Amino acid sequence: MSQVPAAQFSIPERVTGFVEGRCTGAGGYELEVIHPGDGRRIATLVESSPAEVDAAVRSARAAFEDGRWRRQTVEARQAVMRQVADLVDVHREELAYLECMNSGIPMRHLQRGQIPRTAHNFRFFAEFLGQHAGKMYDQTEGYLTLVLREPVGVAALIGPWNAPLALTSMKIAGAIAFGNSCVCKPSEVTPLAVARFMELLVEAGVPPGVVNLVNGRGGVTGEALVAHPGVDLVSFTGGTQTARRISASAGEGLKPLSLELGGKSANIIFESADLERAIDGALLGIFSNNGQQCLAGSRILVQRAVLDRFIESFVARTRRLRLGDPLDPATEIGPLAFRAHRDRVASYVEVARADGAQVLCGGQAEAALEPGFFFQPTAVLAQDNRARVCREEIFGPFATIVPFDTADQAFAMANDSEFGLVSYVWTDHHPTLMRALSDIRAGMVWANTPMTRDLRAPFGGIKSSGYGREGGESSMKFYTYEKTAMLPTVLPAIPRLGA
Ligand code: NDP
């Protein structure tokens, strides 16, 4: 398919929910959708009321019960999912534009990363669907015991604002691949690209009602969704505090829950590393996606023997990062997603100083780019791991560097965190690498490489980074339940009661 040319894409004046294949028309509480590049209102978000949430869940429930999607053949579902991926490719410039205007994520990052990832999510699960198999036990004489996988029902899919479409589409693809229906709830800050994606799903052949959308504030729309008795399971990506509220509500309804939360991930650089590569990786690890990444390598632990060389190069490169209009293909760092978030990130400069950390570069809102929500890429040197900038997720272009002397210290510091999402290690010394794999307590270790994902493999964290995993088999386990069936190979004699 050919790609739609990058014409002037329009942003809808009003964004609503999407239920039973149509935008919901009802009026309601209105929120401004802002372009973080200049603080301008670019659309109005009409919040889905609890009544609309109810309609969305009922629509998903009806679609599930009548089997309009789950009873289709695997081949038919695969074909539709591949078509979704193809349509994402066709509309990738438009989706990137909407996401960029709404979130401030640079176009180059969206075009190379998040939008292709959206298509990949659907292609991946289409292929996975054709490959995964149930189980069979034949050890019980006279029986074949089959273990089948059944869709759970209606999934509530709640996503954050830092990678709205890439993360929400992973949830949608995983949920519907196995026959579930769903209701999505994106962040009120970034509804645009996910709303457009709903139309592409229907165009690709996903039956109306299988994927629905509600929009609005987390405490209103999100809470109504999680608490709704028609919801069977909840997949959430977001912050740890919100996760606690959602856990309580989902727990009340005994709903299975998957939580992908934040991190304060260690990026450990040993003197035995190829330092140039480690610096490239460290820059990418903290500054890509404007630093707003759950998997950011935000705590850079550097062995003291190479600390000065590391700082000199890292700071020089950080100062050269191109900050600016996220639509400009040359821009490396765009604005942060919303003003309050930018101000929160900026507040950590004083927090760092108060703990005795040294600000190496950046440290200020970018006055030249006001009224956009820009913050200069920042690096601080902390004295030790107790500083708050080592312990709290800042979620912006804010690197904390901490020195260490021995491998024991490095691994102890890496693990001395409330979080345990991912980790990075840079060394050419094989035994150190192997120790890192065994000693680091996190859901992922990237060795001598920045972040890459293999969707076959599980992704998720431990401790305050959440529980549950996304990825081929992990998603299958979450979005299905096991049903055991026993089939006699020869008809067994049945004891005849009352004969
Ligand atoms: P939040 O927790 O604030 O919000 C996440 C989503 O939950 C939003 O859609 C939000 O809606 C919604 N929400 C808020 N309150 C409730 C509620 N009471 N009930 C139901 N839904 C609710 O996180 P952020 O959007 O600020 O995202 C940033 C966080 O996400 C960071 O901590 C980051 O590390 C984490 N994250 C984790 C990833 C992972 O894979 N582990 C990936 C990406 C981000 P609204 O915004 O409208 O209030």
XYZ file of C-alpha atoms in Angstrom, residues 255-480:
226
model
C -10.369 -8.518 38.495
C -7.014 -9.739 37.203
C -4.676 -6.784 36.875
C -1.458 -6.115 35.002
C 0.563 -3.090 36.124
C 3.364 -1.541 34.065
C 4.628 1.295 36.225
C 7.532 3.639 36.587
C 11.204 3.178 37.233
C 14.462 4.700 38.397
C 16.561 2.380 36.342
C 20.284 1.977 36.811
C 22.560 2.353 33.815
C 25.885 0.923 35.055
C 29.034 1.901 33.213
C 32.179 -0.028 34.163
C 35.706 1.067 33.367
C 35.936 -2.106 31.271
C 33.252 -0.739 28.883
C 33.712 0.677 25.429
C 33.189 4.185 26.792
C 32.115 5.814 23.536
C 29.355 3.270 23.041
C 28.343 3.536 26.670
C 28.007 7.319 26.343
C 25.916 6.939 23.175
C 23.718 4.494 25.048
C 23.472 6.650 28.164
C 22.378 9.702 26.143
C 19.729 7.710 24.336
C 18.687 6.018 27.563
C 17.834 9.239 29.341
C 17.071 11.778 26.618
C 15.071 9.928 23.979
C 11.311 10.523 24.090
C 12.084 13.801 25.920
C 13.208 11.705 28.875
C 9.591 10.699 29.502
C 10.107 6.972 29.445
C 9.384 4.319 32.011
C 12.510 2.516 30.853
C 14.789 5.558 31.024
C 18.286 4.871 32.315
C 17.877 7.806 34.679
C 20.416 6.735 37.320
C 23.766 6.556 35.565
C 26.246 4.725 37.801
C 29.798 5.307 36.585
C 32.958 3.603 37.837
C 35.190 6.243 39.367
C 38.198 5.463 37.133
C 36.276 6.715 34.076
C 34.024 9.255 35.788
C 35.834 12.398 34.595
C 36.062 11.203 31.000
C 32.418 10.168 31.085
C 31.208 13.475 32.495
C 33.246 15.571 30.085
C 31.843 13.830 27.028
C 28.307 13.275 28.340
C 27.902 16.920 29.352
C 29.351 18.235 26.077
C 26.955 16.063 24.075
C 24.002 16.975 26.326
C 24.680 20.677 25.729
C 24.584 20.042 21.982
C 21.202 18.266 22.008
C 18.831 20.057 19.647
C 15.898 21.344 21.663
C 12.985 22.788 19.723
C 9.826 22.429 17.695
C 8.894 18.734 17.871
C 7.611 18.877 14.268
C 11.086 19.815 13.007
C 12.767 16.596 11.847
C 16.083 17.837 13.274
C 14.710 18.242 16.809
C 16.067 15.766 19.343
C 14.247 17.044 22.438
C 10.787 18.538 22.337
C 8.645 20.118 25.025
C 7.437 18.134 27.999
C 3.872 16.916 27.776
C 2.180 19.543 29.946
C 3.088 22.594 31.949
C 2.603 21.126 35.422
C 4.828 18.221 34.464
C 7.546 20.548 33.144
C 7.390 22.520 36.377
C 7.628 19.321 38.408
C 10.703 18.218 36.461
C 12.245 21.670 36.937
C 11.608 21.499 40.700
C 14.081 18.617 40.950
C 16.974 20.982 40.289
C 16.526 22.509 43.748
C 15.874 19.069 45.210
C 19.220 17.942 43.771
C 21.077 20.967 45.150
C 19.505 20.529 48.566
C 20.931 17.007 48.675
C 24.394 18.267 47.761
C 24.311 17.252 44.109
C 26.162 19.341 41.541
C 24.283 20.590 38.470
C 26.577 19.849 35.516
C 24.459 21.332 32.731
C 20.933 22.511 31.952
C 18.701 22.910 34.957
C 16.250 25.494 33.666
C 13.082 25.901 31.704
C 14.088 27.108 28.230
C 13.026 30.757 28.311
C 13.634 31.278 24.581
C 10.979 28.700 23.772
C 8.254 29.951 26.125
C 5.286 29.593 26.181
C 6.173 26.018 25.195
C 6.846 23.578 28.018
C 10.565 23.142 27.351
C 13.180 22.125 29.853
C 16.889 22.117 29.151
C 18.457 18.659 29.067
C 20.007 18.381 32.497
C 22.701 16.308 34.174
C 23.529 16.325 37.878
C 26.260 14.564 39.814
C 24.960 13.084 43.059
C 27.257 12.183 45.918
C 25.569 8.902 46.581
C 22.455 6.882 45.961
C 20.568 8.384 48.906
C 19.871 11.659 47.088
C 16.223 12.100 46.139
C 17.215 12.461 42.474
C 18.474 8.869 42.749
C 15.309 7.596 44.347
C 12.361 9.364 42.711
C 11.214 9.048 39.140
C 11.554 12.475 37.510
C 10.312 11.413 34.064
C 12.021 14.120 32.065
C 15.355 14.972 30.394
C 17.131 14.817 33.731
C 20.127 12.509 34.199
C 21.539 11.715 37.617
C 25.149 10.502 37.609
C 26.526 8.663 40.637
C 30.067 7.318 41.036
C 30.942 3.842 42.324
C 34.179 1.961 42.952
C 33.520 -1.783 42.851
C 31.097 -4.100 41.095
C 29.631 -5.058 44.468
C 28.811 -1.414 45.124
C 27.339 -0.957 41.654
C 24.944 -3.879 41.943
C 23.995 -2.969 45.499
C 23.193 0.583 44.375
C 21.271 -0.644 41.346
C 19.094 -2.761 43.617
C 18.741 -0.144 46.337
C 15.612 1.309 44.796
C 11.896 1.201 45.338
C 11.628 0.340 41.626
C 12.782 -2.601 39.511
C 11.743 -2.071 35.925
C 14.838 -2.296 33.705
C 18.618 -1.904 33.892
C 21.543 -1.348 31.589
C 25.103 -2.545 31.959
C 28.166 -1.611 29.907
C 31.318 -3.735 30.193
C 33.557 -5.811 27.938
C 34.551 -7.965 30.903
C 32.566 -11.154 30.529
C 32.475 -12.237 34.199
C 31.167 -8.795 35.225
C 28.495 -9.023 32.575
C 27.415 -12.435 33.809
C 27.286 -11.169 37.378
C 25.090 -8.294 36.240
C 22.635 -10.748 34.723
C 22.357 -12.666 37.958
C 22.689 -9.885 40.565
C 20.518 -7.087 39.207
C 16.945 -7.229 40.431
C 14.845 -5.806 37.612
C 12.504 -7.068 34.930
C 15.081 -6.534 32.204
C 18.857 -6.235 31.750
C 20.196 -4.623 28.587
C 23.861 -5.518 28.155
C 26.022 -3.215 26.016
C 22.988 -1.951 24.174
C 20.385 0.743 24.639
C 16.731 -0.263 24.846
C 15.406 -2.645 22.258
C 12.307 -4.738 22.622
C 11.591 -8.248 21.430
C 7.823 -8.592 21.617
C 8.169 -12.341 22.051
C 9.828 -11.775 25.425
C 8.111 -10.601 28.625
C 8.350 -6.941 29.576
C 7.475 -5.631 33.019
C 8.874 -4.866 36.416
C 9.075 -5.871 40.038
C 8.547 -3.941 43.281
C 6.971 -0.508 42.702
C 7.467 -0.941 38.958
C 4.450 -3.215 38.957
C 3.632 -6.791 38.194
C 2.390 -8.646 35.177
C 4.175 -8.850 31.864
C 3.443 -7.851 28.292
C 4.836 -9.782 25.318
C 3.733 -12.744 23.236
C 3.177 -15.556 25.688
C 2.802 -13.267 28.708
C 0.012 -11.331 27.012
C -1.618 -14.590 25.974
C -1.603 -15.780 29.573
C -3.073 -12.516 30.805
C -5.803 -12.131 28.191
C -6.932 -15.774 28.280
